Coordinates of C-alpha atoms in Angstrom, one line a residue:
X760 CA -44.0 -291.8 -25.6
X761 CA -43.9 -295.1 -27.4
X762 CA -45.9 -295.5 -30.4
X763 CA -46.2 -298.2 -32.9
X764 CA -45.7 -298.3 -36.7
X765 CA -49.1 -298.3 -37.7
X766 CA -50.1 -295.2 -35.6
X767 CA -47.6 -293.1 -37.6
X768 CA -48.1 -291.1 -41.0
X769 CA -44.9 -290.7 -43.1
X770 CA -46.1 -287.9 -45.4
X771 CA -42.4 -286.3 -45.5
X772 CA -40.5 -289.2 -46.2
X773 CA -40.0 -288.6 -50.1
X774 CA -38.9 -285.5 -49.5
X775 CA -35.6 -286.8 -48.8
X776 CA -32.9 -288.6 -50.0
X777 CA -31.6 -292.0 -49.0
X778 CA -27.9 -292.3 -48.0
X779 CA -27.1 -296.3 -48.1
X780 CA -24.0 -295.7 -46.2
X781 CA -25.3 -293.5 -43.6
X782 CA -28.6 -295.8 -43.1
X783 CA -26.1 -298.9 -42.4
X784 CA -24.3 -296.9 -39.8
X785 CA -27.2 -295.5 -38.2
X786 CA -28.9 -299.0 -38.0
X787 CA -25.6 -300.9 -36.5
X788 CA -25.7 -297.6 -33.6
X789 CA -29.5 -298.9 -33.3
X790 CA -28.6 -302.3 -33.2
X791 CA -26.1 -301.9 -30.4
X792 CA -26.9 -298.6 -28.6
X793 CA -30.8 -298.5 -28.8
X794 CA -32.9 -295.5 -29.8
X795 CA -30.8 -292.5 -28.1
X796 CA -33.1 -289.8 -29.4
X797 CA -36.8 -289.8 -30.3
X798 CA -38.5 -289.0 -33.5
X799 CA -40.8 -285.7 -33.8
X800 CA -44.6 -286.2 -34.6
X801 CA -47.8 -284.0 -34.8
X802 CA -51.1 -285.1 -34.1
X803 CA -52.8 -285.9 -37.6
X804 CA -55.6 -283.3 -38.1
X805 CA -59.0 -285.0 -37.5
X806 CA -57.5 -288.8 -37.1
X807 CA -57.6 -290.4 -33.5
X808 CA -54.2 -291.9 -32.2
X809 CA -52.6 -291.0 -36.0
X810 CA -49.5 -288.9 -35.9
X811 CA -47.6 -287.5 -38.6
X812 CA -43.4 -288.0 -38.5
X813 CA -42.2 -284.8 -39.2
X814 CA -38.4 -285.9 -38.6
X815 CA -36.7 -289.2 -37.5
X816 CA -37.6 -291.3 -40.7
X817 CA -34.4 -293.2 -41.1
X818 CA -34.4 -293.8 -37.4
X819 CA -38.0 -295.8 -38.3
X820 CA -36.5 -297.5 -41.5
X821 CA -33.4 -298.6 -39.3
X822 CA -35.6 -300.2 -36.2
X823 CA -38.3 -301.5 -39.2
X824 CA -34.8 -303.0 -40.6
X825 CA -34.3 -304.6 -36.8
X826 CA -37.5 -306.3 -36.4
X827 CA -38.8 -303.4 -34.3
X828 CA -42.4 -302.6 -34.2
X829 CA -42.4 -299.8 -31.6
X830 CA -40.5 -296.4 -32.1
X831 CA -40.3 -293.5 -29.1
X832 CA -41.2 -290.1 -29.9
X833 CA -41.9 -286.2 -29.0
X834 CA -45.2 -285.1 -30.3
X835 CA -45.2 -281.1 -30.9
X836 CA -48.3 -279.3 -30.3
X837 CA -48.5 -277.3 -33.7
X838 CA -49.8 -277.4 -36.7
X839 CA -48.5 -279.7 -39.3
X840 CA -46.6 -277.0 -41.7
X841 CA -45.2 -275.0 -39.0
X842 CA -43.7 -278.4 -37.4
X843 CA -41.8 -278.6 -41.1
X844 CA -40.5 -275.3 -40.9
X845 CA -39.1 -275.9 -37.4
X846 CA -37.8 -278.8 -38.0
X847 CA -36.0 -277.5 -40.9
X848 CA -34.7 -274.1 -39.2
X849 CA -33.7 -276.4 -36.3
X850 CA -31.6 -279.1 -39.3
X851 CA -29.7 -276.2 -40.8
X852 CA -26.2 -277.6 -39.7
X853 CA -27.0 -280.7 -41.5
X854 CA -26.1 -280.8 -45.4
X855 CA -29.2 -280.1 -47.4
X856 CA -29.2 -280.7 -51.1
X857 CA -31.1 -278.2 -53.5
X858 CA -33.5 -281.5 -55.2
X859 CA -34.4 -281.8 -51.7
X860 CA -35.3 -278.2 -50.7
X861 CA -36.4 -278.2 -53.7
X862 CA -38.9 -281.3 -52.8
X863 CA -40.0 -279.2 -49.8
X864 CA -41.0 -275.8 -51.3
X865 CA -43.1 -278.3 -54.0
X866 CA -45.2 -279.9 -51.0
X867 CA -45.7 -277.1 -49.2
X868 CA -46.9 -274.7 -52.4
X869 CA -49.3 -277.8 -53.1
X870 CA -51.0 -279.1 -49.7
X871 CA -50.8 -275.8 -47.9
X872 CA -51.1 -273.6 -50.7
X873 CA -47.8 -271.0 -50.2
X874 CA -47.1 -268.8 -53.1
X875 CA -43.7 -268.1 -54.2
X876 CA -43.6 -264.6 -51.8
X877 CA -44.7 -266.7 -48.7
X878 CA -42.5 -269.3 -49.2
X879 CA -39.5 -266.7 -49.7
X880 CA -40.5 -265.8 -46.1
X881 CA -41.1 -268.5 -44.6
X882 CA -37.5 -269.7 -46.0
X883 CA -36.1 -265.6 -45.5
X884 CA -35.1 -266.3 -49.0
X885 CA -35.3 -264.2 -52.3
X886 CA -38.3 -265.1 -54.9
X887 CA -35.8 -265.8 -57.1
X888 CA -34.1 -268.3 -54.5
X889 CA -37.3 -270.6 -54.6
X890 CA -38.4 -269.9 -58.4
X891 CA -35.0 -271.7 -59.3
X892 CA -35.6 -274.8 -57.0
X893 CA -38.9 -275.4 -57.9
X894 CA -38.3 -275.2 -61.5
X895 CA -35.4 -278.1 -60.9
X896 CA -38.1 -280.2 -58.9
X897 CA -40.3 -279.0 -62.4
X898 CA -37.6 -279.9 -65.0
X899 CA -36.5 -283.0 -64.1
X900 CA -38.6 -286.5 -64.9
X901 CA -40.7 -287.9 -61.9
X902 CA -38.6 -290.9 -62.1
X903 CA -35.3 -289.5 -62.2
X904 CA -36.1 -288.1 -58.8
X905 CA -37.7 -291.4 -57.5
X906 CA -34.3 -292.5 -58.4
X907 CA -32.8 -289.9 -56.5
X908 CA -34.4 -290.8 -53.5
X909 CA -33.9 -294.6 -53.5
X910 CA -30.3 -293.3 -53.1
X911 CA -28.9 -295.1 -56.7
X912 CA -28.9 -291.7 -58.0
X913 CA -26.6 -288.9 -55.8
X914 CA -28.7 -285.9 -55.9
X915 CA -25.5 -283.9 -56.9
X916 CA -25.3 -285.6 -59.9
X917 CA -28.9 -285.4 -60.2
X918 CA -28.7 -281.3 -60.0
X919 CA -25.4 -281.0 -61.8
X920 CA -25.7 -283.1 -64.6
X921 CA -28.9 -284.5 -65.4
X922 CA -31.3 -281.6 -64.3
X923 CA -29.2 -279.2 -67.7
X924 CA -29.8 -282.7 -70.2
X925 CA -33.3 -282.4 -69.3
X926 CA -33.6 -279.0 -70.4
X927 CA -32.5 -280.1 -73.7
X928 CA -33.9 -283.6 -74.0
X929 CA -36.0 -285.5 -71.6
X930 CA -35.2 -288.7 -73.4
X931 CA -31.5 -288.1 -73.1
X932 CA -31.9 -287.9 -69.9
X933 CA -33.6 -290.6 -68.9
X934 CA -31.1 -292.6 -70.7
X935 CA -28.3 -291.0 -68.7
X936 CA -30.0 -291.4 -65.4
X937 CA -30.2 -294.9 -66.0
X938 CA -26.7 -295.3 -66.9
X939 CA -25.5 -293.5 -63.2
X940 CA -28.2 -295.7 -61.7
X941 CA -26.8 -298.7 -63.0
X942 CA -23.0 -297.9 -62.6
X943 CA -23.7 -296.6 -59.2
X944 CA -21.5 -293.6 -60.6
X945 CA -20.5 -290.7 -58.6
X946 CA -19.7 -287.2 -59.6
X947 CA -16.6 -287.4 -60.9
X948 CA -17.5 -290.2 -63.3
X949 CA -20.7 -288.7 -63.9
X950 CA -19.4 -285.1 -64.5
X951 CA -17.3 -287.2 -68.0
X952 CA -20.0 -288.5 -69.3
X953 CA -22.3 -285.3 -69.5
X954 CA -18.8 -283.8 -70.6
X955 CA -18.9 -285.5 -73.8
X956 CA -22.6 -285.6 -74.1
X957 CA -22.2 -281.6 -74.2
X958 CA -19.5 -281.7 -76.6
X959 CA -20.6 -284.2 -79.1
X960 CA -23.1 -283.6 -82.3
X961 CA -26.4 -285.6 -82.0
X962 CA -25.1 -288.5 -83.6
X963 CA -22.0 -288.7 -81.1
X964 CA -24.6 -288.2 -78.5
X965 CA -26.3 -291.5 -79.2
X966 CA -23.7 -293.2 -79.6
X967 CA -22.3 -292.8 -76.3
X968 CA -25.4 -293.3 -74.5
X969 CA -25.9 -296.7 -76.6
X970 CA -22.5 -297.6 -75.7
X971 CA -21.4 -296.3 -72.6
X972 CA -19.0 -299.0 -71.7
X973 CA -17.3 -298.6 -74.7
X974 CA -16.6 -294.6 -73.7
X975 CA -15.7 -295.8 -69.8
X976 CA -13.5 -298.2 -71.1
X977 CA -11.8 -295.7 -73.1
X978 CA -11.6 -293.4 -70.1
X979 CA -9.5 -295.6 -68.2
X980 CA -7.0 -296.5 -70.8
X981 CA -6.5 -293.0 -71.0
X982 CA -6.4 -292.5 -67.3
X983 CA -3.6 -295.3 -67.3
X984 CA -1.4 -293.9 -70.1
X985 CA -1.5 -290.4 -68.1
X986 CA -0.6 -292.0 -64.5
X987 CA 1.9 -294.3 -66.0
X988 CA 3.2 -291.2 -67.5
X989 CA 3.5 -289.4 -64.5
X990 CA 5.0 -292.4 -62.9
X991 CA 8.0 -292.2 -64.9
X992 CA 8.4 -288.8 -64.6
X993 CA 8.0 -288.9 -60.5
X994 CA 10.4 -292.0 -60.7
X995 CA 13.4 -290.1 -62.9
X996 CA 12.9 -286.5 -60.5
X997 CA 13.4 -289.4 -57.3
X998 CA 16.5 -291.1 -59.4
X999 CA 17.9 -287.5 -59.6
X1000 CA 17.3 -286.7 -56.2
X1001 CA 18.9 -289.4 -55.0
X1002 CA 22.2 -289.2 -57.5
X1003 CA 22.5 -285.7 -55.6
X1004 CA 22.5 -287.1 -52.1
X1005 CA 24.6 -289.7 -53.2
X1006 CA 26.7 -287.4 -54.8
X1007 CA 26.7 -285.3 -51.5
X1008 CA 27.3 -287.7 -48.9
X1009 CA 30.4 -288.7 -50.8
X1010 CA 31.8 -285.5 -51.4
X1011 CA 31.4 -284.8 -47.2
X1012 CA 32.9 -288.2 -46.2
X1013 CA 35.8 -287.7 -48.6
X1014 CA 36.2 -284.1 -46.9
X1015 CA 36.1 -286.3 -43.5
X1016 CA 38.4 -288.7 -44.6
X1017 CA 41.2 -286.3 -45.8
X1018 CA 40.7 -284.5 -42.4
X1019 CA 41.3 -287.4 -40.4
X1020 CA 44.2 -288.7 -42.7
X1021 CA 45.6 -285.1 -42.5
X1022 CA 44.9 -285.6 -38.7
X1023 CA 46.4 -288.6 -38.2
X1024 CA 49.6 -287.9 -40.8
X1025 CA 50.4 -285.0 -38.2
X1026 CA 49.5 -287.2 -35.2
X1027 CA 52.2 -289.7 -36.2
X1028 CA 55.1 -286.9 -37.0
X1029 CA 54.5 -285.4 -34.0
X1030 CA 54.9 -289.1 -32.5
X1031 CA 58.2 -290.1 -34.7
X1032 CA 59.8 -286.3 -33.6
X1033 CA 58.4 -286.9 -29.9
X1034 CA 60.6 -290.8 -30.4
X1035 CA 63.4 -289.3 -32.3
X1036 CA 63.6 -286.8 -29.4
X1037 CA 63.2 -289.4 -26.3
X1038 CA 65.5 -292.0 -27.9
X1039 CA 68.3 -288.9 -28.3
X1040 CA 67.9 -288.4 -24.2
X1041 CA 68.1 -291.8 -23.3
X1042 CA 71.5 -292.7 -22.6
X1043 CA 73.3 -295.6 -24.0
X1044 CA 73.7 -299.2 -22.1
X1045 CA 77.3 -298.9 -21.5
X1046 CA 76.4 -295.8 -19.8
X1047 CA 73.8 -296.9 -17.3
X1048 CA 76.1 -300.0 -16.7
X1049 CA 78.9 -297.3 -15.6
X1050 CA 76.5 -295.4 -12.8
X1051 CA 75.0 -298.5 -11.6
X1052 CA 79.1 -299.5 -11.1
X1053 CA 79.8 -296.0 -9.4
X1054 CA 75.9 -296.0 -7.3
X1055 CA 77.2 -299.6 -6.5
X1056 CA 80.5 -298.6 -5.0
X1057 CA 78.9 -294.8 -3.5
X1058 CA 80.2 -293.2 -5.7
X1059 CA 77.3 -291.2 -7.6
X1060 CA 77.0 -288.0 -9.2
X1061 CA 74.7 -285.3 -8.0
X1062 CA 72.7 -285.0 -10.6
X1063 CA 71.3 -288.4 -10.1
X1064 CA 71.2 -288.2 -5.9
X1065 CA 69.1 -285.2 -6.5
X1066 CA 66.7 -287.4 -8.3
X1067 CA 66.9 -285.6 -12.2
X1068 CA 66.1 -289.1 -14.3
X1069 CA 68.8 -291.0 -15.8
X1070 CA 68.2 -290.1 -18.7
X1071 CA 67.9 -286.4 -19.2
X1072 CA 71.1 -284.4 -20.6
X1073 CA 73.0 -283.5 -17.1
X1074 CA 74.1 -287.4 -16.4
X1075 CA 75.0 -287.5 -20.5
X1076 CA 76.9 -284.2 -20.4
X1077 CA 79.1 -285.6 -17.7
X1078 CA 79.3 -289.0 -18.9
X1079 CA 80.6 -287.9 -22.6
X1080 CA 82.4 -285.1 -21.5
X1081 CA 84.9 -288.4 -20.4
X1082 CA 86.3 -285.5 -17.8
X1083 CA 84.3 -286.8 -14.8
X1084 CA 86.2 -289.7 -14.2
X1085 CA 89.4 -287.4 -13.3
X1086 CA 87.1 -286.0 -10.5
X1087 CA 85.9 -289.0 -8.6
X1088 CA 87.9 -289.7 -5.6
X1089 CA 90.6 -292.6 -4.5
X1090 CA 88.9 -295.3 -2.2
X1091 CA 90.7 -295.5 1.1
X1092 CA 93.0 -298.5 2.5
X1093 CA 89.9 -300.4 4.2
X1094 CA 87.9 -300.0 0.7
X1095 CA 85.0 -297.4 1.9
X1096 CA 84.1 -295.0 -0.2
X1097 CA 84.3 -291.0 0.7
X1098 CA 81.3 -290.1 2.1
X1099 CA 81.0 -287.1 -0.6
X1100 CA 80.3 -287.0 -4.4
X1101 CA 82.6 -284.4 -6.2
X1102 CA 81.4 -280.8 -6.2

């Protein structure tokens, strides 16, 4: 069902923290999506057409954000405090901070009246469990948690730093909480702060709540002297690092290089014996000039009719034995050569 702004009762809504970053998301999904799920209401005891939002109240803040002025919703036929619990049973996947359970146990003990054992079982906590939140809800300053949820103040901070300098001294932390307001600070910047709050004497105290700029300002110098620190020392271990594969790589490519020099030295003697051995077969030019005389005239020694190259070591044999040319036969009258070589 559609109902507008005005019909609606947003008695939960400081129970929870604001997230800016989440809330600008959730409105630009709104913005260009539309409302994809619908908020959860209970009819306001004793009020016509009055309903009371028992979850979806960034959803409203988002659309009220967008010009909206109409919102669509469940209503849940229940009673009011029972619609909280489900809700909350039914949100147990989503991140819930201890300020705001905290928050919650605190309404419900004062509207609907739960003591600390019905709120343990309504919660299926310990007494214990809920004694603790509500003193942190107790401890801290009513505008330290207004603080908390406007979203300037991270509710981790809130319960981490600023809930233990209230045990100790309200006006401290007041002081402190206006500090994180102001500097936006998260935890880690936060968490240095109370650091030297704990450690310091009461006048140091003061002092660095005066002057808090003075002690971030210091922080970062610090900060800088220990990264540029480690920079140098992450800069020589990469110089050495590198000196070693350097150092490497030369060593294997002057392995690689005497390899192939070694290669190639034995390459080239196997070459000059291969010449040395092919030049001593060849036979000399007055040689072949003497068989091309006798293959001219017929007259041609087996060894080359039977096709054994030129110059292989039968033709040189016979030719500087000098006793083959006793062995060739006469020509005849008409000049014709014998028809066969000697034997």
């Amino acid at each position: 069902m559609q109902l507008e702004f005005h019909q609606l009762e947003r008695r939960w809504e400081r129970l929870r923290a604001r997230h800016p970053a989440r809330q600008r998301r959730l409105m630009a999904s709104l913005a260009e999506s539309g409302q994809q799920t619908p908020i959860v209401v209970v009819a306001a005891e004793g009020q016509v057409d009055r309903y009371v939002v028992i979850n979806g109240y960034k959803r409203i803040a988002a659309l009220e954000q967008l010009g909206r002025d109409t919102v669509e919703a469940v209503v849940w036929p229940m009673a009011e405090a029972a619609a909280v619990l489900l809700d909350r049973s039914l949100r147990l996947s989503q991140h819930e901070t201890v300020l705001e359970v905290g928050w919650l146990l605190a309404e419900l003990a004062q509207r609907f009246g739960y003591g600390l054992e019905e709120l343990a079982r309504r919660f299926d906590r310990s007494v214990s469990w809920v004694s603790r939140r509500l003193a942190l809800v107790e401890i801290l300053p009513e505008a330290v948690q207004e603080q908390v949820r406007e979203g300037r103040i991270p509710a981790q901070v809130a319960m981490k730093f600023l809930a233990p300098v209230a045990r100790q001294s309200l006006e401290d932390c007041q002081r402190m909480a206006a500090i994180f307001a102001q500097r936006r600070s998260e935890v880690r910047e936060a968490g240095q702060l109370y650091a030297a709050w704990r450690k310091g004497s009461r006048a140091a105290r003061q002092r660095l709540l005066a002057e808090p700029e003075m002690f971030f300002k210091t922080q970062r110098q610090e900060s800088q002297a220990r990264n540029a620190a480690l920079l140098r020392d992450l800069e020589m271990a990469a110089a050495i690092v590198n000196r070693a594969q350097r150092r490497s790589w030369m060593r294997g490519s002057a392995k690689t290089r005497g390899g192939r020099s070694t290669g190639c030295h034995n390459n080239s003697s196997a070459s000059a014996n291969n010449s040395k051995r092919s030049k001593k077969r060849m036979l000399s030019r007055s040689q072949r000039t003497t068989i091309l005389e006798l293959a001219g005239q017929g007259i041609v020694p087996k060894l080359v009719q039977s096709g054994q190259p030129a110059n292989s070591g039968g033709p040189r044999k016979a030719l500087s034995g000098g006793s083959w040319m006793r062995s060739v036969p006469k020509l005849d009258v008409v000049g014709s050569p014998v028809s066969h070589c000697w034997n």
